[in-house]
XYZ file of C-alpha atoms in Angstrom:
410
model
C 15.575 -13.506 -26.927
C 13.373 -13.433 -23.859
C 11.150 -16.403 -22.994
C 7.463 -15.922 -23.643
C 5.433 -15.291 -20.474
C 1.734 -15.933 -20.158
C 1.359 -12.976 -17.772
C 3.496 -9.913 -17.111
C 2.677 -7.864 -14.013
C 3.140 -4.097 -14.003
C 3.282 -2.712 -10.472
C 2.590 1.024 -10.214
C 4.784 2.328 -7.376
C 5.520 5.929 -8.343
C 2.713 7.868 -6.641
C 3.445 10.664 -4.203
C 0.789 9.861 -1.589
C 0.182 13.484 -0.543
C -2.593 12.583 1.921
C -0.049 10.751 4.059
C 1.642 14.070 4.851
C 5.086 13.798 6.410
C 5.138 10.019 6.006
C 5.771 10.536 2.279
C 7.727 13.797 2.262
C 10.983 11.839 1.968
C 9.711 8.382 1.089
C 7.692 6.769 -1.688
C 4.364 5.487 -0.379
C 5.041 1.811 -1.240
C 8.275 1.989 0.809
C 6.579 3.042 4.059
C 7.217 0.540 6.887
C 4.162 -1.516 7.762
C 3.158 -4.259 10.182
C 6.335 -4.532 12.272
C 8.706 -5.969 9.633
C 7.299 -5.198 6.193
C 6.952 -2.343 3.751
C 3.693 -1.757 1.900
C 5.068 -2.989 -1.427
C 5.759 -6.429 0.090
C 2.072 -7.298 -0.238
C 1.551 -6.965 -4.019
C 4.993 -8.448 -4.695
C 4.258 -11.452 -2.476
C 0.853 -11.812 -4.147
C 2.592 -12.052 -7.523
C 5.009 -14.743 -6.358
C 2.314 -16.736 -4.558
C 0.147 -16.520 -7.700
C 2.899 -17.954 -9.918
C 3.721 -14.664 -11.694
C 7.491 -14.418 -12.151
C 7.882 -11.350 -14.378
C 7.161 -8.074 -12.576
C 7.978 -4.565 -13.757
C 7.966 -2.044 -10.893
C 7.310 1.496 -12.097
C 8.924 4.017 -9.746
C 9.100 7.788 -9.901
C 8.553 9.809 -6.689
C 11.349 9.646 -4.053
C 12.698 6.344 -5.455
C 15.986 6.063 -3.518
C 14.834 4.011 -0.503
C 12.303 2.034 -2.569
C 14.831 1.084 -5.253
C 17.380 0.154 -2.601
C 14.814 -2.001 -0.822
C 13.741 -3.794 -4.007
C 17.298 -4.551 -5.075
C 17.362 -7.500 -7.458
C 14.117 -9.000 -6.099
C 15.813 -11.736 -4.072
C 13.555 -11.556 -0.942
C 10.556 -12.390 -3.154
C 12.367 -15.041 -5.244
C 12.295 -12.672 -8.202
C 16.063 -12.608 -8.832
C 15.735 -14.591 -12.060
C 17.843 -14.682 -15.210
C 14.718 -14.612 -17.387
C 11.963 -12.340 -16.099
C 12.048 -11.611 -12.394
C 11.808 -8.100 -10.977
C 12.767 -5.087 -13.064
C 12.708 -1.476 -11.819
C 11.259 0.802 -14.512
C 11.890 4.521 -13.987
C 11.201 7.399 -16.408
C 14.132 7.969 -18.742
C 15.421 10.206 -21.515
C 14.877 8.959 -25.077
C 16.342 10.165 -28.360
C 13.163 12.093 -29.065
C 13.000 13.577 -25.577
C 11.647 12.303 -22.283
C 9.012 12.971 -19.696
C 7.813 11.959 -16.239
C 5.026 9.422 -16.014
C 1.983 11.636 -16.566
C -0.610 9.152 -15.318
C -1.134 5.454 -14.709
C -1.873 4.728 -18.371
C 1.053 6.817 -19.605
C 3.381 4.965 -17.228
C 2.447 1.656 -18.874
C 2.610 3.235 -22.344
C 6.198 4.373 -21.756
C 7.140 0.764 -20.982
C 5.446 -1.013 -23.900
C 8.878 -2.150 -25.073
C 9.487 -3.924 -21.741
C 6.206 -5.844 -21.978
C 6.796 -6.762 -25.625
C 10.026 -8.531 -24.673
C 7.937 -11.339 -23.216
C 5.091 -11.380 -25.769
C 2.505 -12.066 -23.022
C -1.087 -13.095 -23.491
C -2.207 -10.951 -20.558
C -0.928 -7.980 -18.563
C -1.789 -7.620 -14.887
C -1.751 -4.031 -13.597
C -1.554 -3.566 -9.838
C -0.851 -0.822 -7.339
C 2.055 -0.769 -4.909
C 0.206 0.894 -2.047
C -2.629 -1.411 -0.947
C -2.685 -3.981 1.853
C -4.315 -7.290 0.851
C -3.655 -10.936 0.000
C -5.026 -12.047 -3.350
C -4.487 -14.986 -5.707
C -4.144 -13.259 -9.066
C -4.186 -16.617 -10.873
C -7.870 -17.030 -9.983
C -8.654 -13.598 -11.402
C -6.746 -14.422 -14.591
C -8.653 -17.731 -14.920
C -11.927 -15.801 -14.564
C -10.702 -13.350 -17.223
C -9.907 -16.175 -19.637
C -13.150 -18.050 -18.958
C -15.146 -14.982 -20.000
C -12.849 -14.167 -22.927
C -12.734 -10.628 -21.534
C -10.768 -7.758 -23.023
C -10.395 -6.352 -19.512
C -11.241 -7.621 -16.031
C -11.387 -5.353 -12.995
C -11.132 -6.579 -9.398
C -13.955 -5.103 -7.314
C -14.872 -4.970 -3.666
C -18.027 -3.766 -1.956
C -17.591 -0.552 0.025
C -19.999 1.422 2.237
C -22.215 3.723 0.177
C -20.936 6.812 1.997
C -17.386 5.965 0.851
C -18.226 4.963 -2.712
C -17.530 8.414 -4.201
C -13.821 7.911 -3.428
C -13.565 5.040 -5.936
C -14.255 4.061 -9.501
C -17.770 2.567 -9.269
C -18.997 -0.225 -11.522
C -22.461 -1.348 -12.513
C -22.737 -4.911 -13.773
C -25.144 -7.547 -15.017
C -25.604 -10.707 -12.936
C -22.806 -12.502 -14.778
C -20.335 -9.703 -13.900
C -20.364 -8.036 -17.324
C -19.762 -4.317 -16.761
C -22.143 -1.899 -18.461
C -21.205 1.323 -16.642
C -18.041 2.766 -15.075
C -17.978 6.050 -13.128
C -14.738 7.390 -11.688
C -15.354 8.909 -8.229
C -19.014 9.801 -8.858
C -20.730 12.326 -6.581
C -23.871 10.171 -6.580
C -22.758 6.514 -6.793
C -25.233 4.086 -8.324
C -23.710 1.005 -6.643
C -21.173 -0.020 -4.023
C -18.991 -2.092 -6.373
C -15.652 -0.299 -6.189
C -12.643 -0.823 -8.419
C -9.584 -2.003 -6.485
C -7.224 -0.638 -9.132
C -6.304 -4.196 -10.177
C -6.746 -4.903 -13.882
C -6.119 -7.822 -16.252
C -5.962 -6.988 -19.975
C -5.406 -8.975 -23.106
C -2.054 -7.550 -24.134
C -2.940 -6.842 -27.770
C -6.056 -4.946 -26.635
C -4.218 -2.996 -23.937
C -1.493 -1.948 -26.347
C -4.026 -0.471 -28.758
C -5.874 1.285 -25.898
C -2.634 2.869 -24.658
C -1.591 4.107 -28.094
C -5.051 5.563 -28.700
C -5.062 7.297 -25.309
C -1.615 8.797 -25.872
C -2.849 10.457 -29.064
C -5.790 12.198 -27.344
C -4.643 15.702 -26.413
C -6.964 16.338 -23.470
C -6.505 12.922 -21.853
C -5.135 12.787 -18.315
C -3.606 9.413 -19.234
C -5.274 7.636 -16.328
C -6.936 4.216 -16.373
C -9.882 5.139 -14.157
C -10.568 8.596 -15.558
C -9.947 7.942 -19.233
C -9.271 4.438 -20.494
C -11.970 2.484 -18.688
C -14.942 4.738 -19.565
C -13.701 5.164 -23.140
C -13.137 1.504 -24.019
C -16.426 0.548 -22.379
C -18.240 3.065 -24.585
C -16.436 1.540 -27.586
C -17.813 -1.921 -26.808
C -14.913 -3.507 -24.950
C -15.870 -6.700 -23.140
C -15.227 -5.852 -19.476
C -15.945 -8.031 -16.455
C -15.894 -7.453 -12.710
C -14.049 -9.987 -10.563
C -15.447 -10.003 -7.004
C -12.945 -10.049 -4.156
C -14.157 -10.877 -0.662
C -11.007 -10.721 1.452
C -9.290 -7.989 3.434
C -8.268 -4.956 1.362
C -7.179 -1.540 2.566
C -6.156 1.528 0.622
C -3.712 3.051 3.119
C -3.887 6.476 1.507
C -4.480 8.542 4.640
C -2.898 8.700 8.095
C -6.118 7.334 9.607
C -6.374 4.357 7.219
C -2.656 3.579 7.556
C -2.914 3.570 11.362
C -6.115 1.494 11.286
C -4.651 -1.082 8.916
C -1.582 -1.593 11.102
C -3.700 -2.092 14.196
C -5.989 -4.452 12.263
C -3.094 -6.913 12.457
C -3.699 -7.159 16.205
C -7.342 -8.166 15.783
C -7.917 -11.777 14.649
C -11.388 -10.870 13.356
C -10.266 -8.387 10.681
C -9.315 -11.075 8.140
C -5.683 -10.110 7.569
C -3.601 -13.062 8.788
C 0.161 -12.797 8.461
C 0.709 -16.265 9.936
C -0.841 -18.125 6.990
C 1.833 -20.627 5.928
C 0.055 -21.122 2.611
C 0.358 -17.452 1.672
C 3.556 -15.941 3.002
C 4.250 -12.225 2.851
C 7.942 -11.952 2.003
C 10.146 -9.020 2.934
C 13.704 -7.733 3.060
C 14.203 -8.543 6.743
C 16.964 -6.821 8.750
C 19.736 -8.925 10.248
C 19.175 -8.226 13.951
C 19.292 -10.211 17.188
C 16.080 -11.402 18.904
C 14.091 -8.789 20.771
C 14.565 -8.404 24.524
C 11.723 -7.736 26.995
C 12.742 -7.016 30.585
C 11.066 -8.532 33.642
C 9.637 -5.153 34.620
C 7.828 -4.707 31.285
C 4.238 -5.513 30.460
C 3.330 -6.244 26.827
C -0.306 -6.706 25.805
C -1.680 -7.385 22.288
C 1.373 -6.155 20.373
C 3.691 -7.030 17.525
C 7.316 -6.617 18.603
C 9.947 -7.160 15.902
C 13.552 -8.324 16.163
C 16.294 -6.148 17.612
C 14.018 -4.353 20.090
C 14.913 -3.649 23.722
C 11.768 -3.154 25.807
C 11.868 -1.975 29.425
C 8.528 -0.116 29.571
C 4.860 -1.036 29.114
C 3.285 -1.423 25.666
C -0.324 -2.121 24.735
C -2.115 -2.550 21.411
C 0.830 -1.304 19.339
C 3.175 -2.203 16.485
C 6.876 -2.028 17.345
C 9.368 -2.223 14.450
C 12.952 -3.561 14.452
C 15.619 -1.870 16.535
C 13.248 0.138 18.753
C 14.325 0.894 22.332
C 11.732 1.681 25.000
C 13.241 2.629 28.341
C 11.802 1.977 31.805
C 8.656 3.686 33.078
C 7.555 4.625 29.550
C 4.071 3.646 28.340
C 2.989 3.193 24.729
C -0.564 2.478 23.576
C -2.419 2.361 20.254
C 0.715 3.459 18.421
C 3.122 2.570 15.633
C 6.813 2.906 16.480
C 8.957 2.609 13.340
C 12.485 1.178 12.979
C 15.282 2.555 15.112
C 13.152 4.878 17.252
C 14.339 5.511 20.818
C 11.771 6.178 23.541
C 13.574 7.386 26.649
C 12.345 6.891 30.217
C 9.033 8.080 31.667
C 7.361 8.937 28.350
C 3.686 8.508 27.432
C 2.830 7.850 23.770
C -0.771 7.318 22.710
C -2.498 7.226 19.279
C 0.735 8.147 17.525
C 3.032 7.207 14.675
C 6.709 7.705 15.526
C 8.783 7.503 12.348
C 12.202 5.976 11.788
C 15.248 6.859 13.900
C 13.406 9.412 16.032
C 14.413 10.079 19.642
C 11.717 10.915 22.198
C 13.570 12.216 25.240
C 12.667 11.821 28.910
C 9.306 12.773 30.426
C 7.660 13.568 27.075
C 3.958 13.181 26.322
C 3.007 12.409 22.715
C -0.520 11.915 21.375
C -4.094 12.659 22.317
C -5.451 13.655 25.714
C -6.618 10.068 26.254
C -4.675 8.529 29.166
C -2.898 5.246 28.426
C -4.765 3.462 31.193
C -8.048 4.194 29.399
C -7.036 2.522 26.116
C -9.743 0.399 24.540
C -8.619 -1.760 21.630
C -12.238 -2.376 20.592
C -13.101 1.301 20.254
C -14.397 2.241 16.784
C -14.132 5.982 17.349
C -11.707 7.944 15.194
C -8.908 9.713 17.026
C -6.431 12.365 16.010
C -3.185 10.601 15.187
C 0.059 12.356 16.125
C 2.843 11.852 13.584
C 6.472 12.473 14.532
C 8.736 12.869 11.501
C 11.720 10.613 10.907
C 15.090 11.535 12.464
C 13.412 13.991 14.839
C 14.698 14.693 18.346
C 11.947 15.567 20.842
C 13.414 17.427 23.808
C 12.988 16.489 27.477
C 9.621 17.245 29.119
C 7.999 18.008 25.742
C 4.199 17.935 25.911
C 2.541 17.224 22.552
C -0.542 15.663 24.086
C -2.620 18.817 23.520
C -1.230 19.783 20.127
C -3.583 21.595 17.769
C -5.053 19.732 14.821
C -3.379 20.033 11.473
C -6.038 21.836 9.412
C -4.888 20.049 6.263
C -6.101 16.728 7.635
C -8.542 16.748 10.543
C -7.589 13.191 11.483
C -3.968 14.120 12.039
C -2.009 16.000 14.630
C 1.437 16.698 13.206
C 4.630 17.213 15.146
C 8.088 17.696 13.660
C-alpha cells in the first residue's frame, strides 16, 4: 500500500531539444549544465520541493544516461523518501508489447499505473527544460478555488513571439474559452507555460480517450487541450508574473545564463526562501590569481583562474591560464583554456581544451564588450571533449545555416 498523496507531479524530461544543436547531441536537454553549478532540471525539481510536493515521477527517454545518473535517488532535492519521493519513469516493454513515448500525453498515459498508486486528487504536469521559480501550491489553490477540471499556467509574451506558444483567450475571471496551439495569427499574448494541474479522475479519462483516437499526436497542446475545451471542460488560466525562460535555442540558453549576472532580470539565485538545489560536485574553493581581473561573473568551485574574465559564467573545475581573456561566454565544467586565448560570445562545453593563442567567438574584441547590449550575436559553440589546436582562429567562422544565431565549431 502506498500512502495517498494530494498531488503527484509528473515531470516531462524526455525531449530531444533539437534546436540546441550539439548541446543535446549526447545529452538530454534537462541535464545541460546551467548557471555555474546547476543543471536545467534542478529548477522544476526545486520548485516541487519548495511547493511541498514530495511525489515526483520523472519521465525520461532521449539520451537518459547522464540525466538518470544525476537524478540518482533524489537526495539533493530531499526526494529520497520511502513513500513517494523521486521515481525515474522510462519507456518499458510490457506483456502486450511496448513503445517509446509518442507525445506528452502518451507519456503520462503509459504511467497511469504509477499515478494510481497514490490515488491523488490532482496531477501536476511540468516540463524539465524551463528556467523559473514558481510556487505550485498557489496554482493548485487557485485550481481548487475555481473547481477547475484543468488549470494552465500562463505568461504574457510579446505579440511577435506568440505564434511559438499555445495561446489562450480568457474571460476576466480567467475562464478559458479558446486555445490555439502555435497559431499563425495569435489573438492574444497569453501563452501557455506547459504547466498544467488536472483533477486526476478527469485527466485519466482524457488520456484514455486520446489514446483511442487513431490520428492523435498524443500531445497536450495539440490534441488534449483543444478537444476537452470543445467538450465543455472547465479550464482556467493561472497568471504567472515572474521570470520564465524556455531555453530551447542556443540564443535563449545563452541569454538566460547571462541573465543571472543582471540583478534587474528577476531571476535571483540568492533567495534564501526559495533555494535551487543541485547535485553539487565535491571540489575545493576556486582560486583567482593576483594577476587576474574578474568583472560581473559567476565562478564556481574548483576553478583556477589566471586570466581576465568579464560578464561570463564559469562552471566547476575550469582552468583559465594567464594572458587569456573571456567575455560574454559560458565555460562548462572541466574546460581548460590555455594561455593567450580570446573567447567571446561563446559556449565551451564540458572537458574541452582550448590550446594556446586561439581565438574563439565573434569578431567583437573583448575590450569592446558591453553587458547592457540588447543586440543578438552569433554564439560559437564548442562541443564537449573537443581539443582545439594551438593558434586556431574561429573568430571569423561562417554561420551555421541551420540556426542563424549560432556559429558551430567541433
